[in-house]
Coordinates of C-alpha atoms and ligand atoms in Angstrom, one line a residue:
M7 CA -25.7 23.8 -37.7
S8 CA -21.9 23.5 -37.9
V9 CA -19.8 26.4 -38.9
R10 CA -18.4 26.5 -42.4
V11 CA -16.1 29.4 -43.4
R12 CA -14.0 30.1 -46.3
F13 CA -10.9 31.9 -47.5
P14 CA -11.2 32.8 -51.2
P15 CA -8.1 34.5 -52.5
S16 CA -7.7 35.6 -56.1
P17 CA -4.5 34.1 -57.5
T18 CA -3.4 37.5 -58.9
G19 CA -0.4 37.9 -56.6
Y20 CA 1.4 36.7 -53.5
L21 CA -0.3 36.1 -50.1
H22 CA -0.7 39.6 -48.7
V23 CA -0.6 40.2 -45.0
G24 CA -4.2 41.5 -45.2
G25 CA -5.3 38.3 -46.9
A26 CA -3.4 36.2 -44.4
R27 CA -5.1 38.1 -41.5
T28 CA -8.5 37.3 -43.1
A29 CA -7.5 33.7 -43.6
L30 CA -6.3 33.4 -40.1
F31 CA -9.5 34.8 -38.5
N32 CA -11.6 32.4 -40.6
W33 CA -9.3 29.5 -39.6
L34 CA -9.3 30.5 -35.9
F35 CA -13.1 30.7 -35.9
A36 CA -13.4 27.3 -37.6
R37 CA -11.0 25.7 -35.2
R38 CA -12.6 27.3 -32.2
Q39 CA -16.1 26.2 -33.3
G40 CA -15.1 22.8 -34.5
G41 CA -16.2 23.9 -38.0
V42 CA -14.8 23.5 -41.5
F43 CA -12.4 25.8 -43.2
V44 CA -12.7 25.9 -47.0
L45 CA -10.1 27.2 -49.3
R46 CA -11.3 28.4 -52.7
I47 CA -9.1 29.9 -55.3
E48 CA -11.0 32.6 -57.2
D49 CA -9.4 32.3 -60.5
T50 CA -12.1 33.7 -62.7
D51 CA -10.0 36.6 -63.8
R52 CA -8.3 34.7 -66.6
E53 CA -5.9 37.5 -67.5
R54 CA -4.4 38.1 -64.0
S55 CA -4.7 34.6 -62.5
R56 CA -1.5 32.5 -62.5
P57 CA -0.8 29.0 -61.2
E58 CA 2.4 30.3 -59.6
H59 CA 0.4 32.8 -57.6
T60 CA -1.9 29.9 -56.4
E61 CA 1.2 28.1 -55.4
A62 CA 2.6 31.1 -53.5
I63 CA -0.7 31.5 -51.7
L64 CA -0.8 27.8 -50.7
E65 CA 2.8 28.0 -49.6
G66 CA 2.1 31.1 -47.4
M67 CA -0.9 29.3 -45.9
R68 CA 1.2 26.2 -45.2
W69 CA 4.0 28.3 -43.6
L70 CA 1.5 29.9 -41.3
G71 CA 0.0 26.5 -40.5
L72 CA -3.5 27.4 -41.7
D73 CA -4.6 24.0 -42.8
W74 CA -7.8 23.8 -44.8
D75 CA -10.4 21.1 -44.5
E76 CA -11.8 21.3 -48.0
G77 CA -10.4 22.5 -51.3
P78 CA -8.7 24.1 -52.8
Y79 CA -11.7 24.5 -54.9
F80 CA -11.3 26.5 -58.1
Q81 CA -13.9 29.0 -58.9
S82 CA -13.4 28.5 -62.6
E83 CA -14.7 24.9 -62.2
G84 CA -18.1 26.4 -61.3
V85 CA -18.6 28.6 -64.3
E86 CA -21.5 26.5 -65.7
R87 CA -23.3 26.7 -62.4
H88 CA -22.7 30.5 -62.3
R89 CA -24.1 30.8 -65.8
A90 CA -27.1 28.6 -64.9
A91 CA -27.7 30.9 -61.9
A92 CA -27.7 34.0 -64.1
E93 CA -30.0 32.3 -66.6
R94 CA -32.4 31.4 -63.8
L95 CA -32.4 34.9 -62.5
L96 CA -33.2 36.1 -66.0
A97 CA -36.0 33.5 -66.5
E98 CA -37.5 34.4 -63.1
G99 CA -37.5 38.1 -63.8
H100 CA -34.8 39.0 -61.3
A101 CA -32.4 40.0 -64.1
Y102 CA -32.6 41.5 -67.6
R103 CA -30.6 41.5 -70.8
D104 CA -28.6 44.6 -71.4
F105 CA -27.7 45.0 -75.1
T106 CA -26.1 48.4 -74.8
T107 CA -22.5 48.6 -76.0
P108 CA -19.8 50.2 -73.9
E109 CA -19.7 53.1 -76.5
E110 CA -23.5 53.7 -76.1
V111 CA -23.1 53.7 -72.3
A112 CA -20.2 56.1 -72.5
R113 CA -22.3 58.4 -74.7
M114 CA -25.3 58.3 -72.4
H115 CA -23.0 59.0 -69.5
E116 CA -21.6 62.0 -71.2
E117 CA -25.1 63.3 -72.2
A118 CA -26.2 62.9 -68.7
G119 CA -23.4 65.2 -67.6
G120 CA -21.4 62.4 -66.0
H121 CA -24.3 61.3 -63.8
L122 CA -26.1 58.5 -65.5
D123 CA -29.1 57.4 -63.7
R124 CA -28.6 54.1 -62.0
R125 CA -31.8 52.6 -63.6
A126 CA -31.2 54.1 -67.1
L127 CA -30.1 50.8 -68.6
R128 CA -33.0 49.0 -66.9
R129 CA -35.4 51.4 -68.5
I130 CA -33.9 50.8 -71.9
A131 CA -34.2 47.0 -71.4
E132 CA -37.8 47.3 -70.2
A133 CA -38.8 49.5 -73.1
M134 CA -37.7 46.8 -75.5
D135 CA -40.4 44.4 -76.7
P136 CA -39.7 41.0 -75.1
D137 CA -39.9 39.3 -78.4
E138 CA -37.3 41.6 -79.9
A139 CA -35.0 40.9 -77.0
E140 CA -35.4 37.2 -77.5
E141 CA -34.8 37.6 -81.2
R142 CA -31.7 39.7 -80.8
A143 CA -30.3 37.2 -78.3
A144 CA -31.1 34.3 -80.6
R145 CA -29.3 36.1 -83.4
G146 CA -26.2 36.1 -81.3
E147 CA -26.1 39.7 -80.5
P148 CA -24.0 40.2 -77.4
F149 CA -25.7 41.2 -74.1
A150 CA -24.8 41.3 -70.5
I151 CA -27.2 40.1 -67.8
R152 CA -27.9 42.6 -65.1
F153 CA -29.5 42.0 -61.8
R154 CA -32.6 43.9 -61.1
V155 CA -32.0 45.5 -57.8
P156 CA -35.4 45.5 -56.0
D157 CA -36.8 48.6 -54.2
G158 CA -36.3 49.1 -50.5
A159 CA -33.3 48.6 -48.4
T160 CA -31.0 45.7 -47.5
E161 CA -30.1 45.1 -43.9
W162 CA -28.0 42.6 -42.1
D163 CA -26.7 42.2 -38.6
D164 CA -22.9 42.3 -39.1
V165 CA -21.0 40.4 -36.5
V166 CA -18.5 43.2 -36.3
H167 CA -20.4 46.4 -37.2
G168 CA -23.8 45.4 -35.8
P169 CA -27.0 46.3 -37.8
T170 CA -26.0 47.6 -41.2
R171 CA -28.3 49.0 -43.8
F172 CA -27.9 50.0 -47.5
E173 CA -30.6 51.8 -49.5
N174 CA -31.1 49.7 -52.6
A175 CA -31.6 52.9 -54.6
E176 CA -27.8 53.5 -54.0
L177 CA -26.9 50.2 -55.7
D178 CA -26.4 49.8 -59.5
D179 CA -28.2 47.0 -61.3
L180 CA -25.0 45.0 -61.3
V181 CA -23.8 42.9 -64.2
I182 CA -23.9 39.3 -63.2
L183 CA -22.9 37.7 -66.5
R184 CA -20.8 39.6 -69.0
S185 CA -21.5 39.7 -72.7
D186 CA -18.6 37.2 -73.2
G187 CA -20.5 34.8 -70.9
S188 CA -18.2 35.1 -67.9
P189 CA -19.8 35.5 -64.5
T190 CA -18.8 38.5 -62.4
Y191 CA -17.4 38.3 -58.9
N192 CA -20.6 39.0 -57.0
L193 CA -22.5 36.3 -58.8
A194 CA -19.7 33.7 -58.6
V195 CA -19.0 34.3 -55.0
T196 CA -22.7 34.0 -54.0
S197 CA -23.2 30.9 -56.1
D198 CA -20.0 29.3 -54.6
D199 CA -20.7 30.3 -51.0
A200 CA -24.2 28.8 -51.4
E201 CA -22.9 25.6 -53.1
Q202 CA -20.2 25.1 -50.4
G203 CA -22.7 25.7 -47.6
I204 CA -20.8 28.7 -46.2
T205 CA -22.4 29.8 -42.9
H206 CA -20.2 32.8 -42.1
V207 CA -18.5 35.2 -44.5
L208 CA -15.7 37.0 -42.7
R209 CA -13.7 39.3 -44.9
G210 CA -12.2 42.8 -45.0
D211 CA -14.1 46.0 -44.7
D212 CA -13.2 46.7 -48.3
H213 CA -16.0 44.2 -49.2
L214 CA -18.7 46.0 -47.2
S215 CA -20.3 47.5 -50.3
N216 CA -20.5 44.1 -52.0
T217 CA -22.5 42.6 -49.2
P218 CA -25.9 44.1 -49.9
K219 CA -25.6 43.0 -53.5
Q220 CA -24.7 39.5 -52.5
I221 CA -27.5 39.3 -50.0
L222 CA -30.0 40.4 -52.7
L223 CA -28.6 37.7 -55.0
Y224 CA -28.9 35.0 -52.2
R225 CA -32.5 36.0 -51.7
A226 CA -33.3 36.0 -55.4
L227 CA -31.6 32.7 -55.9
G228 CA -33.5 31.3 -52.9
H229 CA -30.4 30.4 -50.9
P230 CA -30.0 30.9 -47.1
V231 CA -28.1 34.1 -46.4
P232 CA -24.9 33.5 -44.4
V233 CA -23.8 35.6 -41.4
F234 CA -21.5 38.4 -42.5
G235 CA -18.7 40.0 -40.6
H236 CA -16.3 42.7 -41.9
L237 CA -12.8 42.9 -40.5
P238 CA -11.2 46.3 -39.9
M239 CA -8.8 47.7 -42.4
I240 CA -5.1 47.4 -41.7
L241 CA -3.2 50.7 -41.6
G242 CA 0.4 51.6 -41.3
P243 CA 1.6 53.4 -38.1
D244 CA 1.1 56.7 -40.0
G245 CA -2.6 56.0 -40.4
K246 CA -2.3 55.4 -44.1
R247 CA -3.5 52.3 -45.9
L248 CA -1.0 49.5 -45.5
S249 CA 1.6 49.6 -48.3
K250 CA 5.2 48.5 -48.9
R251 CA 6.3 51.8 -47.3
H252 CA 5.4 50.3 -44.0
G253 CA 7.4 47.1 -44.5
A254 CA 6.9 43.9 -46.6
T255 CA 3.3 43.2 -47.4
A256 CA 4.0 39.6 -48.7
V257 CA 3.8 36.9 -46.1
G258 CA 6.5 35.0 -47.9
E259 CA 8.9 37.9 -47.2
Y260 CA 8.6 37.4 -43.5
A261 CA 9.2 33.7 -44.0
R262 CA 12.4 34.5 -45.9
E263 CA 13.5 37.0 -43.3
G264 CA 13.4 34.3 -40.8
Y265 CA 10.5 35.1 -38.6
L266 CA 8.8 32.2 -36.9
P267 CA 5.4 31.4 -38.3
E268 CA 3.9 31.2 -34.8
A269 CA 5.1 34.8 -34.2
M270 CA 3.5 35.9 -37.5
V271 CA 0.3 34.2 -36.6
N272 CA 0.2 35.9 -33.2
F273 CA 0.9 39.2 -34.8
L274 CA -1.8 38.8 -37.4
A275 CA -4.3 37.7 -34.9
L276 CA -3.9 41.0 -33.0
L277 CA -4.6 43.0 -36.2
G278 CA -8.3 43.6 -35.4
W279 CA -8.9 41.3 -32.6
S280 CA -8.1 41.3 -28.9
P281 CA -8.5 38.6 -26.3
G282 CA -10.0 41.2 -23.9
D283 CA -7.1 41.5 -21.5
D284 CA -3.6 42.8 -21.8
I285 CA -2.1 39.5 -23.0
E286 CA -0.4 39.8 -26.3
F287 CA 1.9 36.8 -26.5
M288 CA -0.2 33.7 -27.4
T289 CA 0.6 30.4 -28.9
R290 CA -1.5 29.0 -31.7
A291 CA -3.4 26.8 -29.2
E292 CA -4.1 29.8 -27.0
L293 CA -5.3 31.8 -29.9
V294 CA -7.7 29.0 -30.9
E295 CA -8.8 28.7 -27.3
R296 CA -9.6 32.4 -27.0
F297 CA -10.7 33.5 -30.4
G298 CA -14.2 34.8 -30.8
L299 CA -16.0 37.1 -33.2
E300 CA -17.4 39.2 -30.4
R301 CA -13.9 40.6 -29.8
V302 CA -13.2 41.6 -33.4
L303 CA -12.6 45.3 -33.3
R304 CA -14.3 47.9 -35.4
K305 CA -11.5 50.4 -35.5
S306 CA -8.8 49.9 -38.0
A307 CA -5.8 47.9 -37.0
V308 CA -2.2 49.2 -37.0
F309 CA 0.5 47.2 -38.6
D310 CA 3.5 47.9 -36.4
L311 CA 6.7 46.0 -37.1
K312 CA 8.1 46.9 -33.7
K313 CA 5.3 44.8 -32.3
L314 CA 6.1 42.0 -34.6
D315 CA 9.7 42.1 -33.5
W316 CA 8.7 42.1 -29.9
L317 CA 6.3 39.1 -30.3
S318 CA 8.9 37.4 -32.4
G319 CA 11.5 37.7 -29.5
Q320 CA 8.9 36.2 -27.2
H321 CA 8.2 33.3 -29.5
F322 CA 11.9 32.6 -29.9
N323 CA 12.2 32.6 -26.2
A324 CA 9.4 30.1 -25.9
A325 CA 10.6 27.8 -28.7
P326 CA 12.2 24.6 -27.5
P327 CA 15.5 23.7 -29.2
E328 CA 13.8 20.8 -30.9
R329 CA 11.7 23.4 -32.7
L330 CA 14.6 25.7 -33.6
A331 CA 17.3 23.2 -34.6
P332 CA 15.7 22.1 -37.9
L333 CA 15.2 25.7 -38.9
V334 CA 18.7 26.9 -37.8
T335 CA 20.8 24.0 -39.0
P336 CA 20.4 24.6 -42.7
L337 CA 21.3 28.3 -42.2
L338 CA 24.4 27.4 -40.3
E339 CA 25.3 25.0 -43.1
E340 CA 24.7 27.7 -45.6
A341 CA 26.9 30.1 -43.7
G342 CA 29.7 27.4 -43.7
L343 CA 29.8 27.4 -39.9
A344 CA 29.0 23.7 -39.4
T345 CA 27.5 20.7 -41.1
G346 CA 24.4 19.0 -40.0
A347 CA 26.4 15.9 -39.1
E348 CA 28.7 17.9 -36.8
L349 CA 25.9 19.4 -35.0
E350 CA 24.1 16.1 -34.6
A351 CA 27.3 14.6 -33.1
R352 CA 27.1 17.2 -30.3
E353 CA 23.4 17.5 -30.1
A354 CA 23.1 18.2 -26.4
W355 CA 25.7 21.0 -26.7
Y356 CA 24.0 22.4 -29.8
H357 CA 20.5 22.4 -28.2
A358 CA 21.9 24.1 -25.1
L359 CA 23.5 26.7 -27.3
L360 CA 20.2 27.3 -29.1
D361 CA 18.6 27.8 -25.7
L362 CA 21.3 30.3 -24.8
L363 CA 21.1 32.3 -28.1
K364 CA 17.3 32.2 -28.7
T365 CA 16.7 34.7 -25.9
R366 CA 18.5 37.4 -28.0
A367 CA 16.9 36.5 -31.4
R368 CA 14.1 38.1 -33.3
R369 CA 14.7 36.3 -36.6
L370 CA 16.5 33.1 -37.5
P371 CA 19.6 34.8 -39.0
D372 CA 20.1 36.5 -35.6
I373 CA 20.9 33.0 -34.2
V374 CA 23.3 32.3 -37.0
E375 CA 25.1 35.6 -36.3
L376 CA 25.1 34.9 -32.6
A377 CA 26.3 31.4 -33.1
E378 CA 29.3 32.3 -35.2
P379 CA 31.9 32.7 -32.3
F380 CA 30.9 29.3 -31.0
L381 CA 31.3 27.5 -34.3
A382 CA 33.9 29.3 -36.3
E383 CA 37.5 28.1 -36.2
D384 CA 38.6 31.7 -35.5
V385 CA 37.0 34.9 -34.5
A386 CA 37.2 38.1 -36.4
Y387 CA 37.9 41.1 -34.2
E388 CA 35.3 43.8 -34.6
D389 CA 37.0 47.2 -35.1
E390 CA 34.8 48.9 -32.6
A391 CA 35.4 46.2 -30.0
V392 CA 39.1 46.4 -30.4
R393 CA 39.1 50.1 -30.3
K394 CA 37.1 50.3 -27.2
H395 CA 38.3 47.4 -25.1
W396 CA 41.9 46.8 -26.2
L397 CA 43.4 49.8 -27.8
K398 CA 42.4 52.3 -25.2
D399 CA 44.8 50.6 -22.9
P400 CA 46.7 47.8 -24.7
E401 CA 49.0 47.1 -21.8
W402 CA 46.1 46.5 -19.5
A403 CA 44.4 44.3 -22.0
R404 CA 47.5 42.2 -22.4
L405 CA 48.0 41.9 -18.8
V406 CA 44.5 40.8 -18.1
L407 CA 44.5 38.2 -20.9
D408 CA 47.8 36.8 -19.8
D409 CA 46.8 36.5 -16.2
L410 CA 43.5 35.0 -17.1
R411 CA 45.0 32.6 -19.4
A412 CA 47.2 31.2 -16.7
R413 CA 44.4 31.0 -14.2
L414 CA 42.0 29.4 -16.6
Q415 CA 44.5 26.9 -17.6
A416 CA 44.9 25.9 -14.1
L417 CA 41.2 25.7 -13.4
E418 CA 40.0 22.3 -12.5
A419 CA 36.3 22.3 -13.2
W420 CA 35.3 24.2 -16.4
S421 CA 31.9 25.3 -15.0
G422 CA 30.1 28.5 -15.0
E423 CA 30.5 29.0 -11.2
A424 CA 34.2 28.2 -11.2
L425 CA 34.8 30.5 -14.1
E426 CA 32.9 33.3 -12.5
A427 CA 34.8 32.8 -9.3
V428 CA 38.1 33.1 -11.0
I429 CA 37.3 36.1 -13.1
R430 CA 35.5 38.0 -10.4
G431 CA 38.2 37.1 -8.0
Y432 CA 40.9 38.4 -10.4
A433 CA 39.1 41.7 -10.8
E434 CA 38.9 42.1 -7.1
E435 CA 42.5 41.4 -6.6
R436 CA 43.3 44.0 -9.2
G437 CA 40.9 46.4 -7.5
V438 CA 38.9 47.0 -10.7
G439 CA 35.3 46.5 -11.6
A440 CA 34.5 43.2 -13.2
G441 CA 33.8 45.0 -16.5
K442 CA 37.4 46.1 -16.8
V443 CA 38.3 42.4 -17.0
I444 CA 35.4 41.0 -18.8
H445 CA 35.4 43.4 -21.8
P446 CA 38.9 42.6 -23.0
L447 CA 38.2 39.0 -22.4
R448 CA 35.0 39.1 -24.4
V449 CA 36.8 40.6 -27.4
A450 CA 39.4 37.9 -27.1
V451 CA 37.0 35.0 -27.2
T452 CA 34.2 36.4 -29.4
G453 CA 35.8 39.2 -31.3
R454 CA 32.8 41.3 -30.3
Q455 CA 31.5 43.9 -27.9
N456 CA 28.3 42.1 -27.3
S457 CA 27.6 38.5 -26.6
P458 CA 25.6 36.3 -24.1
G459 CA 26.9 36.4 -20.6
I460 CA 30.7 35.8 -20.6
F461 CA 30.6 32.8 -18.2
D462 CA 28.1 31.1 -20.5
V463 CA 30.2 32.0 -23.5
L464 CA 33.3 30.3 -21.9
V465 CA 31.3 27.3 -20.9
F466 CA 30.1 26.8 -24.4
L467 CA 33.4 27.4 -26.0
G468 CA 35.1 24.9 -23.7
R469 CA 38.6 25.1 -22.2
E470 CA 40.6 24.3 -25.3
R471 CA 39.0 26.8 -27.6
T472 CA 39.0 29.5 -24.9
L473 CA 42.7 29.1 -24.3
E474 CA 43.5 29.0 -28.0
R475 CA 41.6 32.3 -28.4
L476 CA 43.4 33.9 -25.5
A477 CA 46.7 32.9 -26.9
R478 CA 45.9 34.3 -30.2
A479 CA 44.6 37.5 -28.7
I480 CA 47.8 37.9 -26.6
E481 CA 49.9 37.3 -29.7
H482 CA 48.0 40.0 -31.5
L483 CA 48.4 42.4 -28.7
S484 CA 52.1 41.8 -28.2
G485 CA 53.1 41.6 -31.8
G486 CA 51.4 44.8 -32.6
E487 CA 49.5 42.9 -35.2
I488 CA 46.4 44.7 -34.1
A489 CA 47.0 47.8 -36.1
A490 CA 44.9 50.7 -35.2
P491 CA 41.8 50.2 -37.2
S492 CA 41.1 52.7 -39.9
G493 CA 39.8 55.9 -38.5
D494 CA 40.5 57.6 -35.3
S495 CA 41.7 55.1 -32.8
S496 CA 42.1 57.6 -30.0
A497 CA 38.3 57.9 -29.6
Ligands
LIG6 N1 -11.6 36.8 -54.2 C1 -12.1 37.9 -53.4 C2 -10.9 38.6 -52.9 O1 -9.8 38.2 -52.9 C3 -12.9 37.3 -52.3 C4 -13.7 38.3 -51.5 C5 -14.7 37.6 -50.6 O2 -14.3 37.2 -49.5 O3 -15.8 37.5 -51.0 O4 -11.0 39.7 -52.4

């Protein structure tokens, strides 16, 4: 039998990272098993369901690359089938009509000292003459349909937790059809999963207590019971339930912040699953290759943004420039650093630059920030860089820049090796460590304290731009145009 799994979000909000993890595990299982991944939008909560939420969820799924093979089905389209299932359960004695009003139930509850017996409503229904019940229903009196939970216990072999057992006496006779004719979650989900031939239900631990109810409904309806697996909860590093305090909980937020979807997928995959060795960095294909339910962990997973950042760096590192360019170009355009056409005209240079910068990036905006000195007409000198590497000894800085300018001008081949030889040679001649020369130079050509390796920087800038920047820096240093930046410059 081929595997059919589903992801059934309720469109009552954005795609939450917890939901995305559930979707991913189902997707990975389907892909690994050559099965079918069904997307079903559970929009039966009319009040809270919104089309824009459905759209946000689909967008999140698309961003993560979780393509679905069937759907999206909409649960609301199956309401007639859900009602028919409830009617059938009623007709077959698996369910009963409950005419009690909420006020009556509240009163009974109070009279029982807050501990209303689970079967109290069933007893009222059973005490009623069947003809009377028919008559009241025919008269249009509102009633809910409740499932008659059988005696005994409900057991299943959970793929994550192993054999699991609930005493039926602990379960309420759940409402399956409300008095307004709307089906409840447990009925709708059972009916839909059966209709869509779902073989494995993989969802969060928060649904554990729904599973015995659904198993009982499957049996009463005569449907085959799927395999169930409950994925561990996701907690913040402080051990508390994941919330916004721990970072963004919407998948879309990570997309907007400029994480790569492959990093997010890798991160989510490790929230409750492990490949069984120490490997953490995995591509999508590797995840599909290795994923299996036997390695879904029971203990709760920790949502650690430091781990995401680390994985993200790894994925940037691994991404070819062809992958990065279409993502970075619009951001460079937005920042006013280059146009797409300009970048296209020097594609080889641009791609090589991306290869240089990606090793220092965690998010796409990092690349924009790192690219600025290579694309902007002029560089802005960072206060701190100026303070540390120029103003501590302005004469030295000037001397270095002057000398280097002359030597670089005379340099024949503008290559990394040649540049390195000149610069290191100069430091040696002066009897100082290379840093004493490289730091003031870096400030002159990038405006910053930190950058990729200086020889790479010079290669990417090219001779002309490097010399221009040196000239401008020398001018600043000689003309005293570099005023001591605000604050204490002697530090
Ligand atoms: N719509 C439910 C939810 O979003 C589905 C739960 C299930 O997988 O059965 O939690």
